[in-house]
């Protein structure tokens, strides 16, 4: 619920300084403008918006149909350290008259620019409440000092990430005045119409430009080391010229050193080179299309580590300007970009790749949260800020309703019979589960997966769960780096050479991980089960087939061709029964559910399965369950078959123990309890003395496939910080 409904309309002033901050503020402005019964919006434009050399970008504000109440020329030209200070001073001289005239209740200030510091200082001294957007972040340059200074002046904070929220709390800001909203620009970029992107690419790069075959370059000066940043820019241009790809290069911002960088561009002939298009400004909607379909983005703009991640675009971040920020795996840092060869090597590594989409900085719902937050502000509250000095409360992550959201993963299990999807929390609780029969064709299967995931993601919002990503467990051989099923088992038809990552990522705007079901079972044990804290262990799945996963030095082993962990296809006999893999004598040919069903049918056909107390209905298929039941009722032949199956599995486990020597073996699946004692006996009888005391245990997890799929998301998204 909103904390307070103000008796009159709230007068909100949004002040914008340049093209970059307008891309974050514009969605908020639209949200405020859409509720004229609650807000009166005024717009103040200062800084480089009003300079021809930087594209006169105030025009895009007018094109968005916003009335500009004040235009203040606040930039003192010179593009050096002294001119930045003079620009702040000029803004401080001009702003009081404008703020007196507009008389806002609250002013919205974005980010970490020196112009924004002047805005926040003026508002604070004139007793105007300040909402600071994107505070609490760390980038690694003078911007940090400016950003944190604005934080101390601001009364309210709308931050983008959980880490930023923690930083604000650590800086003694009042918990109740911090909103974890996400980045407002994500609201626009996650909803942008992607259909006509080729016309945008051709408009800016020429008719012969192709998607994924060009570079976007955007590099700004580092004001704490201007000389080095200009030298690094020279290396960047030399590398791009040598790399010989079409490149859209944007002029740098107005910070000290930008004039020298423009001179370098002209000295290198970039503006007239056939491979380059040098521009002062690209409208945000078009710019994000260009970034989304680029083969690579290079430079040191925050766009590379923030917005580009939403599309999985490869990024090369040069120098130290952004190295403190959280990034997705799409970002390759070249912190010491001191040679042309380093940058060329980075281009060779990154150009043309695709990465999982990252939503570290937002989920597309920032503006509704911020607008609701503005509505909750009571003008009757004391204007004087409160600081929460240590000891601080425990980390509280809250949305506008001050309710703790549950960090969760969307887990998908593609089995031979059913398709199951679960919302799984950080603690391994399956909050909600959805089950449907697994369709027989590729088209129907993909359609159902997307439909169920969209429904589950929508339901997650109602359950107050924040979905961090999607994890998929599937049978067959999987390339987890690309998110592709290479070869499927015979149980899942039409499921080879299938890209699962792209359609799910494109539909849900979430990062997606895919792996083999055996590997997922091992990951589930590592995070939630008996493998927790164990350095080296093996999980063996006993079910319809036999599979498994290997954990070594706390990490999952995939192997050179993603075939590690195929434990069911360890051969234990030269002339054993045929296996579904095409070989014979494999563990799976003896110990899988399918193998036991085969033997049960043989006994049943010979009238040697059923014993007193047992029956099989006419419409009932004979299965492994009947074989196990017959053994319990004293059927010697059934008992011998199960003992042979357990022995085959035990020999397979011995081979694993002799090869990689784990300290623990975890048996998982419906047949684990049936086999565990036989496997232990076989190890004691046939294994080397050094492995005879290795623990063999039964998994305590009820749903290892879903939990393993979830663990790929939960482990990665909560630890991946550069």
XYZ file of C-alpha atoms in Angstrom:
722
model
C 0.000 0.000 0.000
C 1.123 3.569 -0.587
C 2.242 5.161 2.648
C 0.489 8.453 2.005
C -1.854 10.013 -0.520
C -0.875 13.678 -0.848
C -3.763 16.153 -0.720
C -2.485 18.040 -3.762
C -0.540 17.147 -6.865
C 3.144 16.509 -6.299
C 5.328 18.987 -8.196
C 8.167 16.939 -9.665
C 11.120 18.543 -11.437
C 13.264 16.291 -13.623
C 16.662 17.781 -14.497
C 18.692 16.267 -17.343
C 22.277 17.059 -18.308
C 23.195 14.940 -21.347
C 22.120 12.236 -23.818
C 23.115 9.401 -21.446
C 21.131 10.470 -18.402
C 18.079 11.344 -20.519
C 17.877 7.685 -21.638
C 17.381 6.782 -17.948
C 15.171 9.736 -17.008
C 12.857 9.717 -20.056
C 10.960 6.526 -19.027
C 10.367 8.076 -15.566
C 9.180 11.320 -17.186
C 6.695 9.394 -19.324
C 5.468 7.562 -16.212
C 4.951 10.843 -14.332
C 3.304 12.529 -17.327
C 0.853 9.610 -17.621
C -0.670 10.502 -14.231
C -1.600 14.213 -14.480
C -4.062 13.859 -11.604
C -1.184 13.010 -9.233
C 1.830 14.926 -10.571
C 2.853 18.243 -12.105
C 5.977 17.653 -14.207
C 8.564 20.336 -14.977
C 11.695 19.731 -17.045
C 15.036 21.545 -16.677
C 17.734 21.072 -19.322
C 21.375 21.950 -18.654
C 24.847 20.782 -19.664
C 25.887 19.291 -22.990
C 22.255 18.927 -24.166
C 22.521 22.538 -25.388
C 25.869 22.310 -27.228
C 25.987 21.846 -30.992
C 29.227 19.823 -30.867
C 27.404 17.226 -28.774
C 24.360 16.998 -31.021
C 21.975 19.579 -29.474
C 20.294 16.626 -27.810
C 17.668 18.806 -26.099
C 15.761 18.355 -29.376
C 15.022 14.699 -28.588
C 13.305 15.884 -25.364
C 11.099 18.156 -27.463
C 10.486 15.314 -29.937
C 9.240 13.230 -27.009
C 6.613 15.960 -26.508
C 7.908 17.257 -23.170
C 7.629 20.953 -22.373
C 11.008 22.314 -21.254
C 10.478 24.900 -18.518
C 14.128 26.025 -18.366
C 17.218 25.792 -20.575
C 20.430 26.734 -18.783
C 23.742 27.046 -20.629
C 26.059 25.817 -17.890
C 29.064 24.417 -19.764
C 32.299 26.396 -19.794
C 34.161 25.164 -22.861
C 37.700 23.959 -22.532
C 37.193 20.262 -21.816
C 39.799 20.236 -19.063
C 39.685 19.901 -15.276
C 39.346 23.633 -14.653
C 36.444 23.998 -17.089
C 34.566 21.199 -15.300
C 34.877 23.091 -12.007
C 33.834 26.356 -13.675
C 30.810 24.581 -15.208
C 29.693 23.422 -11.760
C 30.099 26.972 -10.472
C 28.126 28.451 -13.382
C 25.299 25.974 -12.805
C 25.209 26.874 -9.099
C 24.852 30.551 -10.054
C 22.006 29.960 -12.537
C 19.937 27.227 -10.876
C 18.513 29.104 -7.843
C 16.375 31.453 -9.969
C 14.910 28.531 -11.910
C 14.191 26.456 -8.797
C 12.586 29.460 -7.082
C 10.337 29.975 -10.093
C 9.327 26.290 -10.488
C 9.064 25.692 -6.712
C 9.154 21.845 -7.007
C 8.345 19.530 -4.118
C 10.999 17.101 -5.304
C 13.745 17.100 -7.932
C 14.842 13.931 -9.722
C 18.605 13.741 -10.345
C 20.424 10.935 -12.138
C 23.831 9.375 -11.752
C 27.298 10.773 -11.316
C 27.942 13.715 -13.663
C 29.440 16.976 -12.389
C 26.305 18.756 -13.662
C 24.158 16.489 -11.468
C 26.290 17.421 -8.444
C 25.458 21.093 -9.077
C 21.745 20.216 -9.286
C 21.794 18.223 -6.045
C 23.790 20.893 -4.199
C 21.389 23.650 -5.276
C 18.294 21.636 -4.334
C 19.687 20.575 -0.947
C 20.595 24.148 0.012
C 17.136 25.347 -1.100
C 15.349 22.703 1.009
C 13.997 20.790 -1.995
C 13.674 17.035 -1.635
C 15.951 15.020 -3.955
C 15.335 11.590 -5.516
C 18.645 10.175 -6.746
C 18.509 7.562 -9.513
C 21.245 4.889 -9.762
C 23.070 5.702 -6.552
C 25.179 3.169 -4.663
C 27.012 1.858 -7.718
C 30.783 1.578 -8.059
C 32.574 2.239 -11.332
C 36.193 2.990 -10.432
C 36.835 6.679 -11.320
C 36.066 10.209 -10.026
C 32.449 9.413 -10.911
C 32.304 7.329 -7.698
C 33.112 10.371 -5.555
C 30.508 12.500 -7.333
C 27.871 9.769 -7.205
C 28.374 9.153 -3.479
C 28.351 12.904 -2.806
C 24.940 13.161 -4.460
C 23.821 10.191 -2.361
C 24.632 12.086 0.826
C 22.643 15.108 -0.411
C 19.652 13.075 -1.613
C 16.599 12.302 0.523
C 15.382 9.295 -1.511
C 17.168 6.690 -3.588
C 16.075 4.461 -6.481
C 18.910 2.012 -7.129
C 19.371 -0.675 -9.760
C 21.046 -3.675 -8.139
C 21.123 -5.504 -4.853
C 24.800 -4.605 -4.408
C 24.023 -0.914 -4.926
C 21.301 -1.215 -2.303
C 23.826 -2.744 0.105
C 26.283 0.098 -0.583
C 23.592 2.700 0.197
C 22.793 0.943 3.463
C 26.523 0.812 4.274
C 26.657 4.583 3.630
C 24.129 5.006 6.460
C 21.166 5.936 4.237
C 17.698 5.386 5.708
C 16.450 1.906 4.725
C 12.880 3.136 4.301
C 13.968 5.660 1.679
C 15.799 3.194 -0.555
C 13.940 1.550 -3.433
C 15.456 -1.380 -5.325
C 13.817 -0.490 -8.626
C 16.134 -1.610 -11.422
C 17.415 0.578 -14.234
C 14.670 2.691 -15.894
C 16.252 2.316 -19.338
C 15.600 -1.454 -19.119
C 11.868 -0.695 -19.215
C 12.351 0.652 -22.718
C 15.032 -1.676 -24.039
C 13.259 -4.865 -22.916
C 10.082 -3.757 -24.685
C 11.633 -2.267 -27.817
C 10.233 -3.419 -31.164
C 12.980 -5.584 -32.599
C 11.435 -6.344 -35.991
C 12.830 -3.480 -38.063
C 16.378 -3.470 -36.718
C 17.973 -3.917 -40.168
C 16.699 -0.523 -41.329
C 18.311 1.057 -38.236
C 21.607 -0.726 -38.903
C 21.638 0.378 -42.546
C 20.691 3.954 -41.618
C 23.760 4.345 -39.425
C 26.278 1.968 -41.026
C 25.314 1.816 -44.694
C 23.281 -0.467 -46.939
C 25.942 -3.206 -46.966
C 25.989 -3.527 -43.159
C 24.842 -6.850 -41.695
C 23.599 -7.856 -38.273
C 26.379 -9.189 -36.031
C 29.115 -8.020 -38.395
C 29.856 -4.538 -37.061
C 31.296 -2.948 -33.928
C 29.907 -0.182 -31.725
C 32.690 1.910 -30.143
C 32.105 4.409 -27.338
C 35.039 5.605 -25.243
C 35.183 8.512 -22.799
C 38.154 10.217 -21.117
C 39.114 9.145 -17.595
C 39.401 12.457 -15.760
C 41.802 11.139 -13.109
C 44.339 10.078 -15.775
C 43.641 12.019 -18.952
C 47.013 11.451 -20.609
C 46.789 7.661 -20.275
C 43.140 7.532 -21.435
C 44.019 9.469 -24.612
C 46.901 7.078 -25.319
C 44.552 4.129 -24.748
C 42.079 5.696 -27.206
C 44.847 5.829 -29.827
C 45.508 2.114 -29.299
C 41.756 1.424 -29.596
C 41.469 3.240 -32.923
C 44.610 1.551 -34.277
C 43.207 -1.844 -33.249
C 39.826 -1.125 -34.865
C 41.482 0.065 -38.075
C 43.592 -3.099 -38.147
C 40.622 -5.377 -37.278
C 38.926 -4.083 -40.443
C 35.235 -4.363 -39.505
C 32.468 -1.832 -39.992
C 32.423 0.370 -36.901
C 29.979 2.923 -35.527
C 31.999 5.243 -33.273
C 30.335 7.844 -31.068
C 32.042 11.035 -29.985
C 33.092 11.088 -26.295
C 31.223 12.975 -23.575
C 32.156 16.476 -22.444
C 34.535 15.467 -19.615
C 38.046 16.845 -19.378
C 40.139 15.251 -22.139
C 37.327 14.879 -24.680
C 38.731 17.603 -26.960
C 42.056 15.744 -27.208
C 40.212 12.491 -27.982
C 38.344 14.164 -30.853
C 41.702 15.413 -32.169
C 42.979 11.806 -32.123
C 39.920 10.676 -34.126
C 40.597 13.318 -36.762
C 44.324 12.622 -36.824
C 43.587 8.942 -37.568
C 41.128 9.914 -40.317
C 38.300 8.017 -38.674
C 35.547 10.382 -39.863
C 36.440 9.743 -43.504
C 37.456 6.064 -43.319
C 35.130 3.771 -45.376
C 34.741 1.306 -42.476
C 33.799 3.949 -39.905
C 30.742 6.055 -39.174
C 31.532 8.763 -36.580
C 28.446 10.335 -34.964
C 27.705 12.746 -32.134
C 24.416 11.223 -31.081
C 22.080 8.310 -31.830
C 18.512 8.291 -30.419
C 18.307 5.804 -27.561
C 15.707 3.511 -29.215
C 17.946 3.191 -32.270
C 21.144 2.974 -30.249
C 19.953 -0.044 -28.286
C 18.976 -1.758 -31.562
C 22.517 -1.165 -32.817
C 24.022 -2.504 -29.579
C 21.679 -5.518 -29.521
C 22.747 -6.697 -32.982
C 26.426 -5.690 -32.896
C 29.164 -8.267 -33.261
C 30.862 -6.518 -30.367
C 30.845 -3.302 -28.320
C 34.141 -1.754 -27.255
C 35.147 1.177 -25.068
C 34.494 2.235 -21.493
C 30.869 3.391 -21.526
C 28.537 2.201 -18.791
C 26.210 1.087 -21.603
C 28.624 -1.778 -22.288
C 28.398 -3.219 -18.789
C 24.715 -2.358 -18.270
C 22.403 -2.226 -21.291
C 24.472 -4.486 -23.598
C 24.150 -7.350 -21.114
C 20.386 -7.439 -21.637
C 21.013 -8.643 -25.207
C 24.038 -10.885 -24.579
C 26.151 -8.622 -26.822
C 29.905 -9.251 -26.394
C 31.614 -6.272 -24.744
C 35.263 -5.274 -24.365
C 35.657 -2.881 -21.434
C 38.901 -0.904 -21.704
C 40.736 0.556 -18.731
C 39.426 1.220 -15.246
C 36.389 3.428 -15.879
C 33.805 0.646 -15.322
C 35.730 -2.153 -13.644
C 33.944 -1.711 -10.311
C 30.508 -2.369 -11.792
C 28.652 -5.681 -11.700
C 28.661 -7.339 -15.117
C 27.322 -10.378 -16.909
C 29.655 -12.884 -18.537
C 29.421 -10.934 -21.810
C 32.022 -8.409 -20.583
C 35.752 -8.998 -21.130
C 37.879 -6.528 -19.159
C 41.165 -5.220 -20.589
C 42.241 -3.203 -17.574
C 45.756 -2.469 -18.856
C 44.918 -1.624 -22.459
C 48.487 -0.452 -23.044
C 49.161 -2.063 -26.443
C 47.306 -2.337 -29.708
C 47.886 -6.119 -29.742
C 46.012 -6.622 -26.442
C 42.958 -4.897 -27.837
C 43.149 -6.814 -31.142
C 43.370 -10.076 -29.204
C 40.304 -9.072 -27.176
C 38.426 -8.302 -30.414
C 39.367 -11.722 -31.796
C 38.048 -13.382 -28.630
C 34.780 -11.445 -28.410
C 33.666 -10.476 -31.914
C 30.678 -12.495 -33.133
C 30.026 -14.353 -29.864
C 26.652 -14.491 -28.113
C 26.165 -14.699 -24.364
C 23.195 -15.363 -22.076
C 21.019 -12.293 -21.584
C 21.656 -10.684 -18.215
C 19.121 -8.842 -16.073
C 21.499 -7.718 -13.325
C 20.366 -4.121 -13.775
C 16.628 -4.520 -14.196
C 13.596 -6.579 -15.129
C 11.652 -3.979 -17.133
C 9.458 -2.814 -14.234
C 11.527 0.039 -12.766
C 9.235 2.915 -13.760
C 6.035 1.575 -12.099
C 8.068 1.042 -8.909
C 9.532 4.562 -9.027
C 6.177 6.215 -9.765
C 4.601 4.302 -6.889
C 7.532 5.332 -4.682
C 6.960 9.006 -5.582
C 3.287 8.654 -4.650
C 4.311 7.317 -1.243
C 6.344 10.421 -0.355
C 4.683 12.476 2.345
C 5.384 16.201 2.288
C 4.498 16.256 5.990
C 7.607 14.250 6.840
C 10.547 16.269 8.213
C 12.814 17.527 5.446
C 15.982 16.903 7.473
C 17.650 13.640 6.448
C 18.138 10.812 8.902
C 21.246 8.661 8.801
C 21.291 5.088 10.068
C 24.712 4.834 11.632
C 26.206 1.427 12.511
C 25.224 -1.030 13.693
C 22.957 -1.285 10.635
C 20.066 -3.647 10.241
C 20.510 -6.870 8.352
C 20.334 -6.554 4.600
C 16.728 -5.796 3.725
C 15.795 -6.063 0.063
C 12.387 -4.528 -0.450
C 10.189 -3.410 -3.266
C 7.821 -0.469 -3.042
C 5.509 -2.441 -0.759
C 8.445 -3.152 1.579
C 8.039 -6.887 1.154
C 11.075 -9.129 0.924
C 11.216 -10.656 -2.549
C 12.414 -14.246 -2.783
C 15.405 -14.655 -5.076
C 14.410 -17.585 -7.271
C 15.206 -19.557 -10.400
C 12.927 -20.947 -13.066
C 13.919 -24.623 -13.354
C 12.947 -26.815 -16.314
C 13.252 -30.616 -16.378
C 12.803 -32.273 -19.782
C 12.186 -35.935 -19.088
C 11.256 -38.742 -21.430
C 7.642 -38.674 -20.222
C 6.931 -35.297 -18.610
C 7.947 -31.667 -18.929
C 8.233 -30.136 -15.471
C 8.868 -26.522 -14.490
C 9.446 -25.236 -10.974
C 10.012 -21.919 -9.211
C 12.908 -22.689 -6.858
C 14.166 -20.471 -4.042
C 17.762 -19.921 -2.893
C 17.227 -22.496 -0.125
C 16.068 -25.199 -2.528
C 12.366 -24.901 -1.753
C 10.225 -25.679 -4.805
C 7.678 -22.899 -4.349
C 5.486 -24.005 -7.222
C 5.645 -26.811 -9.769
C 4.002 -27.239 -13.174
C 3.777 -30.599 -15.000
C 2.647 -31.420 -18.557
C 3.225 -34.469 -20.787
C 6.331 -33.994 -22.938
C 5.176 -33.536 -26.559
C 6.585 -35.873 -29.208
C 7.639 -33.250 -31.792
C 10.204 -30.458 -31.627
C 7.750 -27.673 -32.544
C 5.140 -28.697 -29.976
C 7.805 -29.162 -27.300
C 9.392 -25.723 -27.781
C 5.959 -24.072 -27.893
C 4.947 -25.745 -24.642
C 8.224 -24.885 -22.889
C 7.861 -21.208 -23.791
C 4.186 -21.141 -22.797
C 4.818 -22.806 -19.422
C 7.848 -20.593 -18.675
C 5.947 -17.392 -19.465
C 3.069 -18.514 -17.230
C 5.456 -19.485 -14.429
C 7.346 -16.179 -14.672
C 4.049 -14.295 -14.459
C 2.957 -16.373 -11.487
C 6.324 -15.710 -9.802
C 5.472 -12.005 -9.570
C 2.259 -12.845 -7.707
C 4.220 -15.146 -5.410
C 6.689 -12.282 -4.738
C 9.568 -14.189 -6.322
C 12.230 -12.396 -8.341
C 13.353 -14.743 -11.123
C 17.111 -14.456 -11.711
C 17.307 -16.778 -14.709
C 16.264 -20.079 -16.259
C 18.021 -23.424 -15.794
C 17.203 -26.394 -18.030
C 17.934 -30.054 -17.324
C 17.557 -32.356 -20.322
C 18.583 -35.830 -21.389
C 21.350 -36.299 -23.949
C 24.694 -34.640 -24.619
C 24.626 -30.877 -24.082
C 27.002 -28.026 -24.922
C 26.399 -25.800 -21.858
C 28.518 -22.966 -23.254
C 26.159 -22.466 -26.191
C 22.985 -23.798 -24.564
C 22.573 -26.421 -27.292
C 21.410 -30.059 -27.044
C 23.910 -31.866 -29.311
C 22.493 -35.402 -29.247
C 19.423 -36.667 -27.449
C 18.581 -39.976 -25.869
C 16.100 -42.187 -27.694
C 13.534 -41.346 -25.033
C 13.168 -37.755 -26.352
C 12.489 -37.638 -30.079
C 13.491 -34.770 -32.426
C 15.846 -33.307 -29.842
C 19.300 -33.142 -31.459
C 21.130 -29.940 -32.476
C 18.534 -27.876 -30.598
C 19.350 -24.341 -29.395
C 17.395 -23.956 -26.165
C 19.052 -20.788 -24.889
C 18.082 -18.374 -27.675
C 14.269 -18.789 -27.811
C 13.909 -18.775 -24.023
C 16.266 -15.833 -23.534
C 14.581 -13.834 -26.284
C 11.101 -14.529 -24.897
C 11.764 -14.049 -21.181
C 14.665 -11.544 -21.330
C 16.469 -13.711 -18.781
C 19.832 -15.494 -18.818
C 19.455 -19.201 -19.607
C 21.655 -22.164 -18.630
C 21.305 -25.668 -20.086
C 22.959 -28.937 -19.043
C 22.601 -32.694 -19.084
C 20.270 -34.201 -16.465
C 23.075 -36.208 -14.885
C 25.214 -33.114 -14.471
C 22.235 -31.274 -13.010
C 21.785 -34.027 -10.417
C 25.422 -33.551 -9.363
C 24.941 -29.775 -9.147
C 21.835 -30.306 -7.001
C 23.834 -32.456 -4.581
C 26.633 -29.856 -4.486
C 24.293 -27.015 -3.535
C 21.475 -28.666 -1.608
C 22.337 -32.307 -0.918
C 24.943 -34.669 0.475
C 27.694 -33.225 -1.738
C 27.515 -29.818 -0.055
C 31.040 -28.842 0.975
C 32.596 -32.007 -0.544
C 35.532 -31.292 -2.863
C 35.334 -34.439 -5.040
C 32.277 -36.643 -5.454
C 30.260 -38.509 -8.082
C 26.505 -38.692 -8.478
C 24.983 -41.724 -10.233
C 21.368 -41.512 -11.382
C 19.454 -44.781 -11.401
C 16.194 -44.470 -13.263
C 14.858 -45.128 -16.740
C 18.488 -44.874 -17.834
C 21.758 -44.599 -15.930
C 23.553 -41.260 -15.861
C 25.614 -39.127 -13.582
C 27.876 -36.178 -12.959
C 31.387 -35.654 -11.648
C 32.391 -32.878 -9.236
C 36.157 -32.280 -8.996
C 37.692 -29.468 -6.921
C 34.123 -28.270 -6.226
C 33.486 -27.773 -9.980
C 31.433 -29.811 -12.459
C 33.514 -31.683 -15.040
C 32.140 -31.466 -18.592
C 35.047 -32.914 -20.581
C 36.485 -31.827 -23.926
C 33.375 -32.838 -25.895
C 30.829 -32.539 -23.049
C 30.754 -36.317 -22.560
C 32.089 -36.523 -18.989
C 29.664 -38.123 -16.567
C 28.161 -40.622 -19.050
C 28.531 -43.226 -16.321
C 25.769 -45.444 -17.677
C 27.907 -46.268 -20.709
C 30.889 -47.671 -18.840
C 31.276 -51.166 -20.320
C 31.312 -53.937 -17.724
C 31.042 -56.942 -20.079
C 32.281 -57.688 -23.611
C 29.257 -59.717 -24.583
C 26.527 -58.391 -22.328
C 23.064 -57.273 -23.432
C 22.576 -54.625 -26.127
C 22.515 -51.031 -24.908
C 20.430 -48.177 -26.345
C 23.679 -46.357 -27.174
C 24.450 -48.985 -29.837
C 27.118 -50.790 -27.828
C 26.635 -53.741 -25.500
C 27.546 -54.708 -21.971
C 27.122 -51.140 -20.619
C 26.042 -50.514 -17.032
C 22.776 -49.099 -18.398
C 22.093 -52.343 -20.302
C 22.070 -54.162 -16.938
C 20.908 -51.727 -14.264
C 18.534 -49.170 -15.837
C 14.781 -49.239 -15.418
C 14.470 -50.169 -19.094
C 16.879 -53.107 -18.623
C 14.969 -54.389 -15.588
C 11.689 -54.043 -17.491
C 13.177 -56.100 -20.328
C 14.142 -58.905 -17.923
C 10.771 -58.716 -16.155
C 8.954 -59.193 -19.466
C 11.122 -62.208 -20.295
C 10.228 -63.852 -16.995
C 6.579 -62.959 -17.430
C 6.476 -64.452 -20.947
C 7.913 -67.672 -19.497
C 5.403 -67.614 -16.590
C 8.300 -67.279 -14.156
C 7.660 -63.770 -12.806
C 4.530 -63.960 -10.696
C 4.608 -65.682 -7.330
C 1.966 -66.101 -4.671
C 0.529 -62.737 -3.628
C 1.266 -61.077 -6.984
C -0.879 -60.286 -10.009
C -0.677 -58.245 -13.220
C -3.869 -56.797 -14.650
C -4.677 -57.357 -18.320
C -4.241 -53.695 -19.209
C -1.122 -53.292 -17.048
C 2.377 -53.274 -18.557
C 5.028 -55.359 -16.885
C 7.730 -53.108 -15.444
C 10.765 -53.026 -13.180
C 8.391 -52.534 -10.246
C 6.999 -56.037 -10.768
C 10.504 -57.500 -10.849
C 11.395 -55.845 -7.534
C 8.082 -56.946 -6.046
C 8.677 -60.550 -7.195
C 12.116 -60.556 -5.555
C 10.586 -59.359 -2.270
C 8.034 -62.186 -2.455
C 10.856 -64.736 -2.777
C 11.236 -65.131 -6.583
C 14.835 -66.389 -6.828
C 15.217 -65.591 -10.534
C 14.037 -62.019 -9.975
C 16.448 -61.697 -7.051
C 19.347 -62.947 -9.191
C 18.529 -60.453 -11.957
C 18.545 -57.577 -9.450
C 21.799 -58.825 -7.930
C 23.391 -58.969 -11.403
C 22.147 -55.452 -12.116
C 23.522 -54.165 -8.816
C 26.831 -55.939 -9.426
C 27.135 -54.352 -12.887
C 26.463 -50.950 -11.338
C 28.976 -51.672 -8.586
C 31.679 -52.592 -11.119
C 30.935 -49.357 -12.976
C 31.330 -47.419 -9.732
C 34.629 -49.203 -9.032
C 35.900 -48.063 -12.427
C 34.977 -44.489 -11.507
C 36.676 -44.786 -8.108
C 39.839 -46.216 -9.663
C 39.902 -43.469 -12.316
C 39.172 -40.230 -10.467
C 39.176 -41.330 -6.799
C 36.308 -39.232 -5.358
C 35.639 -39.261 -1.623
C 31.898 -39.837 -1.980
C 29.459 -41.638 -4.310
C 25.823 -40.520 -4.218
C 23.194 -42.823 -5.714
C 20.148 -40.907 -6.894
C 16.877 -41.891 -8.543
C 14.099 -44.410 -8.000
C 16.396 -47.468 -7.944
C 19.017 -46.047 -5.559
C 17.706 -47.789 -2.441
C 17.504 -51.075 -4.360
C 21.183 -50.945 -5.363
C 23.042 -49.204 -2.540
C 23.913 -52.280 -0.424
C 24.904 -54.402 -3.430
C 27.180 -51.615 -4.710
C 28.870 -51.340 -1.288
C 29.455 -55.113 -1.224
C 30.945 -55.120 -4.739
C 33.334 -52.280 -3.818
C 34.482 -54.151 -0.697
C 34.948 -57.397 -2.636
C 36.508 -56.146 -5.881
C 37.931 -52.665 -5.303
C 41.485 -51.766 -4.369
C 42.083 -51.427 -0.644
C 42.412 -47.645 -0.981
C 38.808 -47.235 -2.191
C 37.011 -49.826 -0.081
C 36.045 -47.301 2.593
C 34.653 -44.659 0.211
C 31.187 -43.594 1.330
C 28.291 -44.682 -0.883
C 25.045 -42.970 0.112
C 21.513 -42.526 -1.210
C 20.474 -39.014 -2.189
C 18.088 -37.263 0.162
C 16.804 -34.920 -2.563
C 13.288 -35.514 -3.828
C 13.714 -33.651 -7.138
C 17.390 -33.477 -8.142
C 16.755 -32.558 -11.799
C 14.772 -29.409 -10.966
C 17.069 -28.470 -8.080
C 20.150 -28.946 -10.260
C 18.679 -26.820 -13.035
C 17.916 -24.126 -10.458
C 21.405 -24.301 -8.941
C 22.990 -23.301 -12.279
C 21.068 -20.032 -12.054
C 21.333 -19.403 -8.319
C 25.060 -20.143 -8.052
C 26.024 -18.087 -11.088
C 23.842 -15.009 -10.710
C 24.720 -14.496 -7.052
C 28.484 -14.853 -7.333
C 29.373 -13.384 -10.756
C 30.796 -9.966 -9.883
C 33.898 -8.476 -11.446
